[in-house]
Amino acid sequence: MPDIYLDNNATTKVDRAVVDAMLPFFTEQFGNPSSIHRFADGVARAIKKARGQVQELLGAEHDSEIIFTSCGTESDSTAILSAIKAQPNRKEIITTTVEHPAILNLCEHLEKEGYTIHRMPVDKCGRLNLEAYRNLLSDQVAIVSVMWANNETGTIFPVVEMAEMAHAAGVMFHTDAVQAVGKIPMMLQDTKIDMLSLSGHKLHAPKGIGVLYLRRGTRFRPLLRGGHQERGRRAGTENTASIVGLGKACELAIEHMEFENTKVKAMRDRLERGIVEQIPHCFITGDLNNRLPNTTDIAFEYIEGEAILMLLNKAGIAASSGSACTSGSLEPSHVMRAMSIPYTAAHGTIRFSFSRYNTMSEVDEVLKVMPDIVASLRKLSPYWDGNGPVANPEEAFKPTYA
Amino acid sequence: MWDYSDKVKEHFFNPKNAGAVANANAVGEVGSISCGDALRLTLRVNEATEVIEDAGFQTFGCGSAIASSSVLTEIIKGMTLDEALKVTNNDIAAELDGLPPEKMHCSVMGREALQAAVANYRGEEWKDDHEEGALVCKCFAIDAVMIEEMVWANKLRTVQDVTNYTKAGGGCAACHEDIEAILEKVLKERGETFDPNAAPIEKPVLTTAKAPLTNLQRIKKIEEVLTSLRPQLMADGGDVELVEVIDNIAYVNMTGACSGCQMAAMTIAGIQQRLMEALGEFIRVVPASQMPSQLVNIREASHA
């Protein structure tokens, strides 16, 4: 069996149709879209078409609300830095403890510069407390930045409602939607969301292309100043081939939206049900009733995620983990810690994330190998004895920690 | 994914000596907070010869933690306890054909489990002697705690100072922002402000000698330096005594007026500075009271 790719929240395969749409823009229509000659003739038109395709997927009111950037991180940084530059008297930012590092590390940096960062906690299922959120909103807040869907658990935040609340309080609202766009339908024109980040490579477009949605009328200060590209809101020569590719990918995402929420979801559901039924002492993390259709994050207790991934990789299966080791950081995933998942389980979390390219037979293959992988590592674990965890595992094994 | 050597993979996919040893009479349980890894090492020691007859491991941890545990048991089987105590984390890493810098602590955990097991066999309590911080310099595997300690001890003021004393930041230079953040923090606590353009403090002579010192040479040189410093200390009514040298750590006893003196820490920093200049290599001076307990016992036994 060829290798199985279940790490689509990390990045996705570029769709063949996307590649085909891009190719002419490398060697034929390679002109600068700002030029007036036949090499650039179709380029500006192609970019306009792509802008319309993105607009349609997002349900934006105007195509001029779409600003092409280099990636999701650039969109996030542009949004937050724009909000604080445009409103220099507002010194507070509201976000959550489970955001992507693209938001969290920027906020940490701004904290050093004197900003107050409100990081809203989540409960054990990864949910926010909206009453606590309401109390944080004030005329001191420059921007609220809350992710649409969590990259690790797939848990969806009520961003539409939260944007309404921010709007009522006169506060700008940004959402990092890189995991949500293309997986769940959205109609931004019916919301109060002011800014939204998306990343091409999460929806079968290439890496190196992103979008900042900027609602018309939202006060804005560019991150990159220079040429007149993107109406002066993001200077720099357009990444034409990738913009065209992203447009095509958005068109395909609309076509596959139903498939994603039925067939892809069915694969995910079958995998997680099979794992939980076959393997003792594991559980699904996040808000089970309110998740992306393609994501499951399962904590295998008493073993460590990187070790699981290495054995999965040997079996030809690609997934990812929230363990500290896989990130090279000191702590297991901040998302797992925020949900108060104990260390012995947080280190053993494995995320399987699907795309429309996966099949049911791949799910069966994973279900075939997973029980043995978990069992073989538990055999090595000091928390495990024979067929179950040792009695009172946290008591029975109490290492001296450095 | 990490760039693991074939040796690491071999020990991970086919671990040796997995599981607890039957009739074990030595158990070491340690963990590394930085990875959430934890290891239980069980040994069966021959009570007459002190030879490790069997060793087994149980590890909660990543690929390199399991590989480090496995290779450790292979290294120490057949050794006497005293021989085994000489195994360093670098020996473990070397046996695995190296570990990524972020993963070196897995080998440290192996060495510590061994120390803990030996202490357990000898009826002693093992205490960890180091604190591990976030990895700052990935080129030379230097963590934040180490850098902060050196900034305090030697009154370092610039990134260049930190590089001179710890090597941190001397490679790709990508960590200079993090080093500056540590300098800013410590200098603020000292009531100073960080100035990136400050003149570097006098460099310690870290020019690597062609041949590294043998331990005997190192001890002799340390004694020489201490002898030269003794008159000053005695003038203040104190004294210093060298207790033990292990790798690049010199354990000393501050006696007389120096003992319990608030200036002891500064004195130790001063001694450390002089030793580094004389030895031409990095050395840490630590009060003997912080020496791992089984080492204290070895020393007492050898003096008896």
XYZ file of C-alpha atoms in Angstrom:
706
model
C 0.000 0.000 0.000
C 1.380 3.437 -0.873
C 2.068 5.819 1.979
C -0.918 7.300 3.748
C -0.995 11.045 4.353
C -3.094 12.073 7.347
C -1.383 15.352 8.184
C -3.495 17.734 6.119
C -3.730 20.353 8.870
C 0.048 20.742 8.557
C -0.098 21.152 4.810
C -1.844 19.651 1.804
C -0.925 18.237 -1.562
C -1.310 20.775 -4.352
C -4.231 19.716 -6.514
C -3.210 18.694 -10.043
C -5.719 21.173 -11.500
C -4.091 23.919 -9.414
C -0.652 23.057 -10.760
C -1.984 23.090 -14.320
C -3.576 26.492 -13.792
C -0.285 27.866 -12.469
C 2.171 26.577 -15.053
C 1.617 29.150 -17.840
C 2.489 31.923 -15.414
C 6.064 30.736 -15.008
C 7.254 30.618 -18.608
C 4.597 32.137 -20.850
C 2.566 34.749 -19.014
C 5.518 35.644 -16.820
C 5.231 39.410 -17.252
C 4.855 41.773 -14.350
C 1.130 42.422 -13.980
C 1.903 46.134 -13.869
C 3.517 46.074 -17.334
C 1.790 47.046 -20.545
C 2.838 44.393 -23.065
C 1.693 41.029 -24.247
C 3.740 39.055 -21.694
C 1.683 40.685 -18.979
C -1.487 40.818 -20.971
C -3.396 38.024 -19.267
C -1.749 38.313 -15.882
C -3.737 41.155 -14.395
C -6.914 39.526 -15.634
C -5.899 36.184 -14.112
C -5.253 37.858 -10.761
C -8.634 39.554 -10.929
C -10.264 36.206 -11.603
C -8.435 34.619 -8.660
C -9.507 37.474 -6.396
C -13.084 36.740 -7.376
C -12.646 33.037 -6.644
C -11.307 33.765 -3.153
C -14.099 36.286 -2.623
C -16.672 33.645 -3.461
C -15.253 31.029 -1.094
C -15.199 33.548 1.754
C -18.551 35.077 0.899
C -16.998 38.540 0.893
C -19.061 41.444 -0.388
C -16.352 43.017 -2.580
C -13.351 41.542 -4.360
C -11.286 44.532 -3.243
C -11.576 43.168 0.308
C -9.147 40.394 -0.699
C -5.459 41.256 -0.164
C -2.933 38.679 -1.318
C -0.033 38.088 1.085
C 2.768 35.558 1.352
C 1.244 33.315 4.036
C -1.109 33.050 6.980
C 1.487 34.404 9.365
C 1.951 37.554 7.309
C -1.812 38.052 7.254
C -1.980 37.640 11.052
C 0.869 40.064 11.676
C -0.559 42.587 9.212
C -3.962 42.489 10.899
C -2.777 42.945 14.468
C -0.043 45.476 13.744
C -2.447 47.453 11.570
C -5.028 47.609 14.354
C -2.563 48.900 16.952
C -0.978 51.397 14.571
C -4.329 52.755 13.476
C -5.511 53.110 17.092
C -2.419 54.155 19.049
C -4.425 54.997 22.163
C -5.751 51.473 22.575
C -3.226 49.358 24.446
C -5.021 46.049 24.934
C -5.433 42.947 22.774
C -7.824 40.067 23.398
C -6.908 36.613 22.156
C -6.995 33.012 23.427
C -4.509 30.638 25.043
C -4.867 28.161 22.183
C -4.005 30.354 19.183
C -1.321 29.428 16.683
C 2.205 30.734 17.454
C 1.686 33.206 14.583
C -0.626 35.084 16.973
C 0.731 34.089 20.381
C 4.366 34.943 19.744
C 3.455 38.264 18.161
C 1.310 39.093 21.208
C 4.112 38.077 23.548
C 6.391 40.450 21.681
C 3.842 43.274 21.912
C 3.488 42.572 25.628
C 7.170 43.447 26.031
C 6.444 46.721 24.297
C 3.827 47.569 26.894
C 0.598 46.116 25.503
C -1.779 44.259 27.795
C -2.662 40.878 26.341
C -5.826 39.138 27.509
C -5.407 35.431 26.727
C -8.770 33.812 27.285
C -8.586 30.309 28.777
C -10.571 27.336 27.520
C -12.341 24.553 29.397
C -11.476 20.860 29.222
C -13.249 20.584 25.872
C -11.422 23.596 24.486
C -14.386 26.004 24.695
C -14.356 29.712 25.556
C -16.473 31.500 28.141
C -18.325 34.212 26.229
C -19.446 36.071 29.346
C -15.828 36.480 30.405
C -15.115 37.669 26.870
C -17.870 40.260 27.031
C -16.350 41.690 30.200
C -12.966 42.129 28.531
C -14.314 44.222 25.660
C -13.733 47.940 26.182
C -12.606 51.079 24.405
C -9.051 50.194 25.479
C -8.996 47.125 23.235
C -7.352 47.618 19.850
C -8.293 44.250 18.413
C -9.715 40.842 19.210
C -7.952 37.975 17.462
C -9.565 34.553 17.832
C -8.984 31.569 15.599
C -11.933 30.162 13.684
C -10.878 26.538 14.156
C -8.073 25.070 16.216
C -5.283 23.441 14.246
C -4.736 20.625 16.761
C -8.210 19.585 17.859
C -10.281 21.111 15.075
C -12.510 22.750 17.715
C -14.520 25.614 16.213
C -14.887 28.899 18.083
C -18.104 30.953 17.745
C -16.309 33.723 15.860
C -19.422 35.044 14.133
C -21.090 35.663 17.493
C -17.876 36.980 19.020
C -17.428 39.420 16.137
C -20.956 40.735 16.760
C -20.085 41.301 20.411
C -16.841 43.074 19.505
C -18.634 45.224 16.953
C -21.264 46.225 19.516
C -18.436 47.326 21.819
C -16.689 49.207 19.022
C -13.730 46.834 18.858
C -12.086 45.441 15.712
C -12.293 41.685 15.207
C -9.756 39.469 13.427
C -9.891 35.713 12.964
C -7.092 33.358 11.991
C -9.126 31.041 9.776
C -6.332 29.111 8.073
C -7.751 25.780 9.268
C -11.393 26.647 8.646
C -11.355 28.099 5.119
C -12.285 25.450 2.593
C -13.466 22.998 5.246
C -16.576 24.745 6.521
C -18.816 27.158 4.601
C -18.607 30.864 5.428
C -20.376 34.044 4.328
C -18.299 36.943 5.621
C -20.617 39.616 4.235
C -23.259 38.532 6.750
C -20.865 38.830 9.690
C -19.109 41.588 11.596
C -15.677 40.029 11.083
C -13.308 42.858 10.111
C -10.261 40.831 9.142
C -9.552 37.184 8.364
C -6.354 35.283 7.570
C -6.156 32.349 5.195
C -3.285 30.252 3.967
C -3.172 28.669 0.525
C -1.268 25.522 1.366
C -3.956 24.367 3.789
C -6.430 23.991 0.922
C -4.427 22.374 -1.878
C -2.817 25.576 -3.182
C 0.969 25.946 -2.941
C 2.958 27.206 0.040
C 3.914 30.868 -0.001
C 0.529 32.391 -0.729
C -2.004 33.748 1.737
C -4.828 36.234 1.989
C -5.881 38.927 4.386
C -9.579 39.645 4.103
C -10.125 43.286 5.053
C -13.708 44.465 5.387
C -14.327 47.641 3.404
C -14.099 50.646 5.694
C -11.938 48.973 8.348
C -9.146 51.344 9.309
C -5.901 49.893 7.982
C -2.155 50.498 8.058
C -0.028 48.346 5.712
C 2.788 46.169 6.990
C 4.770 46.508 3.767
C 4.865 49.877 2.094
C 6.280 50.409 -1.372
C 4.630 49.914 -4.736
C 0.959 50.260 -5.501
C 0.224 46.501 -5.554
C -2.928 45.378 -3.761
C -4.083 49.000 -3.853
C -1.092 50.016 -1.778
C -2.142 47.811 1.110
C 0.526 45.166 0.503
C 3.431 46.347 -1.601
C 5.636 43.884 -3.468
C 5.388 42.283 -6.891
C 2.487 39.844 -7.002
C 3.211 36.121 -6.683
C 1.183 35.669 -9.846
C 1.377 31.906 -10.378
C 0.498 31.191 -6.754
C -2.329 33.734 -6.750
C -3.798 31.998 -9.792
C -3.280 28.643 -8.069
C -5.018 29.830 -4.908
C -7.958 31.060 -6.956
C -8.318 27.649 -8.567
C -7.973 25.945 -5.175
C -10.793 28.113 -3.790
C -13.005 27.178 -6.709
C -12.286 23.478 -6.046
C -12.937 23.948 -2.322
C -16.415 25.258 -3.077
C -17.043 22.248 -5.329
C -15.886 19.845 -2.607
C -17.464 21.569 0.389
C -20.244 19.010 0.651
C -17.826 16.108 0.124
C -15.641 17.486 2.903
C -18.543 17.613 5.327
C -19.946 14.192 4.452
C -17.387 11.784 2.971
C -14.287 13.209 4.609
C -16.130 13.476 7.907
C -17.221 9.829 7.594
C -13.587 8.738 7.225
C -12.571 10.771 10.255
C -15.458 9.395 12.304
C -14.696 5.810 11.348
C -11.046 6.190 12.258
C -11.624 7.696 15.675
C -14.424 5.326 16.549
C -12.291 2.364 15.523
C -9.339 3.549 17.568
C -11.327 4.294 20.709
C -13.083 0.908 20.464
C -9.933 -1.112 19.907
C -7.406 0.636 22.111
C -7.856 1.027 25.853
C -6.886 4.215 27.660
C -7.170 6.693 24.858
C -9.580 9.566 24.336
C -10.475 12.207 21.765
C -9.593 15.780 22.710
C -11.488 18.994 21.964
C -15.167 19.820 21.564
C -16.497 16.638 19.970
C -19.754 18.217 18.867
C -18.225 21.265 17.317
C -15.212 20.380 15.220
C -13.808 20.585 11.719
C -14.985 17.573 9.723
C -11.446 16.472 8.837
C -9.636 16.529 12.190
C -9.320 14.171 15.122
C -6.829 14.474 17.935
C -6.475 11.417 20.136
C -4.526 11.174 23.375
C -2.894 7.799 23.984
C -2.165 7.637 27.679
C 1.180 6.569 29.187
C 3.190 6.783 25.963
C 4.820 9.587 24.039
C 3.768 11.031 20.706
C 7.058 11.213 18.858
C 7.658 7.527 19.474
C 4.177 6.778 18.089
C 4.876 8.919 15.009
C 8.161 7.134 14.333
C 6.414 3.765 14.373
C 3.550 5.112 12.249
C 6.077 6.508 9.809
C 7.714 3.096 9.591
C 4.287 1.707 8.693
C 3.968 4.354 5.967
C 1.491 6.564 7.812
C 2.000 10.312 8.290
C 0.335 12.133 11.193
C 1.452 14.663 13.802
C 1.711 14.997 17.560
C 1.285 17.559 20.313
C 4.243 16.184 22.241
C 7.061 18.493 23.232
C 9.633 16.443 21.380
C 8.076 16.917 17.991
C 8.160 20.672 18.308
C 11.549 20.981 19.963
C 9.963 23.088 22.677
C 9.966 22.595 26.409
C 6.336 21.818 26.901
C 3.790 19.565 25.311
C 1.335 21.385 23.081
C 0.025 24.585 24.674
C -3.407 23.605 23.379
C -3.382 20.376 25.404
C -2.080 22.194 28.480
C -4.782 24.846 28.089
C -7.396 22.079 28.182
C -5.807 20.728 31.386
C -4.956 17.393 29.777
C -2.502 15.629 32.135
C 1.133 15.408 31.013
C 1.041 11.625 30.652
C -1.738 12.013 28.069
C -0.774 15.358 26.498
C 2.585 13.958 25.420
C 0.833 11.085 23.690
C -1.567 13.051 21.512
C -1.727 12.199 17.826
C -3.565 14.329 15.295
C -4.963 12.692 12.186
C -6.159 15.251 9.644
C -7.853 14.173 6.418
C -8.394 15.651 2.993
C -10.525 14.741 0.002
C -7.633 12.607 -1.270
C -7.918 10.071 1.542
C -9.900 6.842 1.244
C -11.731 4.449 3.537
C -9.213 1.704 2.821
C -6.521 3.972 4.240
C -8.587 4.313 7.403
C -8.738 0.525 7.646
C -4.981 0.295 7.220
C -4.385 2.698 10.115
C -6.848 0.788 12.266
C -4.926 -2.389 11.483
C -1.544 -1.137 12.727
C -2.472 1.298 15.484
C -3.264 -1.166 18.294
C 0.114 -2.918 17.946
C 2.023 0.359 17.832
C 0.419 1.569 21.036
C 0.872 -1.801 22.732
C 4.548 -2.065 21.824
C 5.327 1.346 23.322
C 3.261 0.681 26.421
C 5.401 -2.396 26.958
C 8.323 -0.024 27.447
C 6.434 2.432 29.631
C 7.065 2.642 33.371
C 3.390 3.526 33.769
C 2.231 0.265 32.186
C 2.171 -3.284 33.497
C 0.952 -6.192 31.398
C -2.493 -5.351 30.052
C -3.214 -2.109 31.834
C -1.699 0.863 33.560
C -0.083 0.172 36.915
C -2.353 0.895 39.865
C -2.211 4.597 40.741
C 0.230 5.336 37.901
C 1.144 8.796 39.166
C 1.945 7.285 42.574
C 3.662 4.130 41.394
C 6.152 5.976 39.236
C 7.381 9.251 40.635
C 10.632 10.167 38.975
C 12.876 12.933 40.261
C 12.383 15.724 37.771
C 15.227 17.949 36.706
C 11.267 15.015 11.858
C 14.604 14.879 13.628
C 17.698 13.831 11.815
C 18.356 10.730 13.900
C 21.382 8.555 13.270
C 20.916 4.964 12.191
C 22.118 3.915 15.634
C 19.328 5.884 17.300
C 16.765 4.320 14.995
C 18.198 0.859 15.555
C 17.917 1.189 19.338
C 14.453 2.718 19.053
C 12.972 0.134 16.725
C 14.705 -2.783 18.457
C 15.346 -1.672 22.012
C 17.696 -3.775 24.122
C 16.906 -4.713 27.726
C 13.384 -3.299 27.728
C 11.399 -3.966 30.877
C 12.274 -4.286 34.533
C 15.033 -6.647 35.668
C 13.859 -9.499 37.887
C 15.319 -9.374 41.404
C 16.635 -5.887 40.854
C 18.527 -4.419 43.780
C 19.035 -0.930 42.347
C 16.341 1.330 40.910
C 16.725 4.845 39.503
C 13.722 6.923 38.490
C 14.330 10.283 36.857
C 12.581 12.612 34.472
C 13.475 15.540 32.297
C 10.999 18.354 32.611
C 12.020 19.693 29.224
C 10.577 16.802 27.285
C 8.226 15.234 29.775
C 10.369 12.144 29.360
C 10.880 9.819 32.285
C 12.954 6.713 32.819
C 13.074 3.912 35.355
C 16.357 2.026 35.329
C 16.571 -1.262 37.202
C 19.875 -3.043 37.887
C 20.922 -6.309 39.431
C 24.237 -5.704 41.131
C 26.471 -8.490 42.402
C 26.854 -7.630 46.059
C 30.307 -9.123 46.356
C 31.923 -7.588 43.267
C 29.595 -4.619 42.647
C 29.400 -5.711 39.018
C 26.183 -4.830 37.174
C 24.963 -8.240 36.061
C 21.778 -7.111 34.421
C 20.121 -3.829 33.502
C 16.649 -3.014 32.233
C 14.789 0.161 31.350
C 11.199 1.405 31.227
C 10.865 4.707 29.446
C 8.039 7.128 28.854
C 9.474 9.231 26.106
C 10.373 10.043 22.569
C 12.513 8.111 20.101
C 15.828 9.405 21.385
C 14.827 8.878 25.029
C 14.085 5.237 24.323
C 17.281 4.855 22.279
C 19.376 6.534 25.015
C 17.875 4.225 27.637
C 18.513 1.169 25.518
C 22.116 2.006 24.726
C 22.808 2.941 28.359
C 21.820 -0.535 29.533
C 24.128 -2.035 26.919
C 27.046 0.163 27.993
C 26.842 -0.518 31.706
C 26.160 -4.237 31.761
C 29.292 -5.927 33.075
C 30.742 -2.753 34.573
C 31.362 -2.241 38.262
C 29.351 0.529 39.867
C 32.397 2.781 40.048
C 33.120 2.206 36.362
C 29.492 2.847 35.499
C 29.489 6.142 37.402
C 32.187 7.389 35.045
C 29.841 7.049 32.060
C 28.926 10.554 30.961
C 26.005 11.696 28.886
C 28.455 12.360 26.082
C 29.472 8.698 26.194
C 25.827 7.761 25.741
C 25.353 10.223 22.876
C 28.606 9.094 21.246
C 27.519 5.465 21.365
C 24.411 6.548 19.435
C 26.551 8.366 16.842
C 25.299 11.670 18.209
C 21.968 13.256 19.087
C 20.376 16.495 17.816
C 21.181 19.389 20.235
C 17.529 19.573 21.340
C 17.762 15.922 22.310
C 20.992 15.926 24.303
C 18.979 16.029 27.511
C 17.829 12.484 26.725
C 21.411 11.337 27.253
C 21.625 13.454 30.420
C 18.518 11.693 31.671
C 20.230 8.357 31.072
C 23.281 9.345 33.115
C 21.084 10.684 35.903
C 19.027 7.502 36.061
C 22.271 5.611 36.454
C 23.462 7.893 39.266
C 20.069 7.582 40.935
C 20.147 3.785 40.672
C 23.631 3.590 42.184
C 22.603 5.942 44.987
C 19.557 3.751 45.578
C 21.758 0.642 45.770
C 24.017 2.344 48.285
C 21.104 3.494 50.377
C 21.572 7.151 49.545
C 19.208 9.770 48.298
C 19.991 11.125 44.858
C 19.519 14.796 44.175
C 19.642 16.408 40.817
C 22.468 18.901 40.536
C 21.400 20.887 37.552
C 18.455 22.820 36.337
C 17.590 22.690 32.676
C 16.236 25.672 30.801
C 14.919 26.423 27.359
C 17.455 25.732 24.655
C 18.781 29.050 23.378
C 21.879 28.323 21.292
C 21.163 25.386 19.018
C 24.660 25.354 17.540
C 26.328 24.550 20.874
C 23.319 23.300 22.866
C 23.433 25.995 25.567
C 20.269 26.634 27.572
C 18.830 29.763 29.147
C 19.606 28.784 32.756
C 23.280 28.298 31.926
C 23.483 31.663 30.160
C 21.681 33.456 32.974
C 23.985 31.943 35.593
C 27.053 33.015 33.657
C 25.720 36.525 33.132
C 25.204 36.833 36.891
C 28.454 35.206 37.928
C 30.702 37.118 35.578
C 28.824 40.397 35.232
C 28.488 39.902 31.500
C 27.107 42.881 29.609
C 26.995 42.075 25.893
C 26.187 39.234 23.533
C 29.888 39.035 22.755
C 30.597 38.500 26.468
C 28.098 35.666 26.586
C 29.683 34.060 23.536
C 33.146 34.395 25.066
C 32.098 32.735 28.289
C 29.624 30.096 27.134
C 30.078 29.800 23.371
C 26.324 30.500 23.083
C 25.635 32.662 20.045
C 29.018 31.902 18.505
C 27.613 29.892 15.628
C 24.767 30.914 13.340
C 23.952 33.966 15.535
C 20.198 33.434 15.192
C 19.805 33.309 18.992
C 21.296 36.763 19.604
C 17.838 38.255 20.170
C 17.158 35.685 22.894
C 20.566 36.302 24.484
C 19.879 40.040 24.486
C 16.567 39.360 26.231
C 18.400 37.452 28.987
C 20.958 40.258 29.310
C 18.187 42.847 29.500
C 16.446 40.903 32.242
C 19.527 40.267 34.384
C 20.934 43.768 33.942
C 17.585 45.201 34.966
C 17.641 43.061 38.110
C 21.134 44.395 38.779
C 19.835 47.938 38.351
C 21.678 48.535 35.087
C 20.450 48.938 31.540
C 21.464 46.815 28.596
C 23.561 48.641 26.044
C 24.225 46.629 22.876
C 27.223 48.825 22.137
C 28.878 48.465 25.535
C 32.506 47.447 25.394
C 32.936 43.744 26.016
C 34.371 42.918 29.408
C 37.865 41.515 29.522
C 37.867 38.235 27.661
C 38.601 35.043 29.495
C 41.373 33.184 27.750
C 39.296 30.557 26.071
C 41.746 29.838 23.310
C 41.487 26.116 23.056
C 44.719 24.524 24.100
C 46.052 22.088 21.522
C 45.720 19.175 23.899
C 42.992 19.341 26.515
C 44.189 19.178 30.107
C 44.237 15.829 31.816
C 42.267 15.764 35.013
C 45.491 15.643 37.012
C 46.877 18.710 35.210
C 43.586 20.443 35.740
C 43.571 19.740 39.491
C 47.195 20.864 39.843
C 46.476 24.127 38.053
C 43.375 24.720 40.128
C 45.384 24.182 43.312
C 48.004 26.639 42.040
C 45.366 29.304 41.444
C 43.747 28.717 44.816
C 47.137 28.973 46.508
C 47.764 32.289 44.800
C 44.371 33.572 45.935
C 44.653 32.261 49.476
C 46.561 35.253 50.950
C 43.759 37.628 49.929
C 41.095 35.391 51.415
C 43.051 34.870 54.606
C 43.484 38.606 54.927
C 39.700 38.717 55.211
C 39.751 35.868 57.727
C 38.572 33.160 55.335
C 39.900 30.319 53.244
C 38.999 28.062 50.353
C 39.534 24.343 49.962
C 39.261 22.281 46.780
C 37.058 19.281 47.434
C 36.554 17.550 44.104
C 36.829 18.135 40.366
C 34.393 16.379 38.079
C 34.515 17.169 34.367
C 34.387 20.957 34.250
C 32.991 21.510 37.724
C 35.243 22.316 40.679
C 33.598 21.798 44.063
C 35.055 23.991 46.807
C 34.519 24.585 50.513
C 34.514 28.177 51.671
C 35.749 28.178 55.254
C 36.397 30.655 58.029
C 34.926 34.070 57.475
C 34.084 33.141 53.889
C 31.697 30.450 55.068
C 28.191 31.854 55.134
C 29.517 35.240 54.117
C 27.160 37.133 51.873
C 30.038 37.779 49.575
C 30.730 34.043 49.158
C 28.843 33.874 45.883
C 30.802 36.782 44.489
C 34.036 35.298 45.743
C 33.204 32.051 43.996
C 32.485 33.956 40.773
C 35.853 35.658 41.125
C 37.619 32.348 41.671
C 35.842 30.909 38.651
C 37.012 33.796 36.505
C 40.639 33.349 37.624
C 40.488 29.603 37.056
C 39.171 30.011 33.511
C 41.957 32.442 32.732
C 44.585 30.078 34.126
C 43.202 26.890 32.613
C 42.170 28.308 29.266
C 38.969 26.317 29.373
C 35.500 26.669 30.777
C 35.140 25.661 34.399
C 32.331 26.100 36.877
C 32.998 26.604 40.583
C 30.301 25.201 42.825
C 30.084 25.040 46.635
C 30.779 21.502 47.832
C 27.434 21.574 49.633
C 25.812 21.241 46.204
C 27.815 18.167 45.280
C 25.729 15.109 44.334
C 25.450 13.004 47.488
C 26.943 9.775 46.184
C 30.061 11.696 45.242
C 30.357 12.960 48.785
C 30.237 9.381 49.930
C 32.813 8.201 47.457
C 35.117 10.924 48.649
C 34.535 10.139 52.299
C 35.159 6.490 51.594
C 38.400 7.220 49.797
C 39.569 9.492 52.594
C 38.738 6.898 55.210
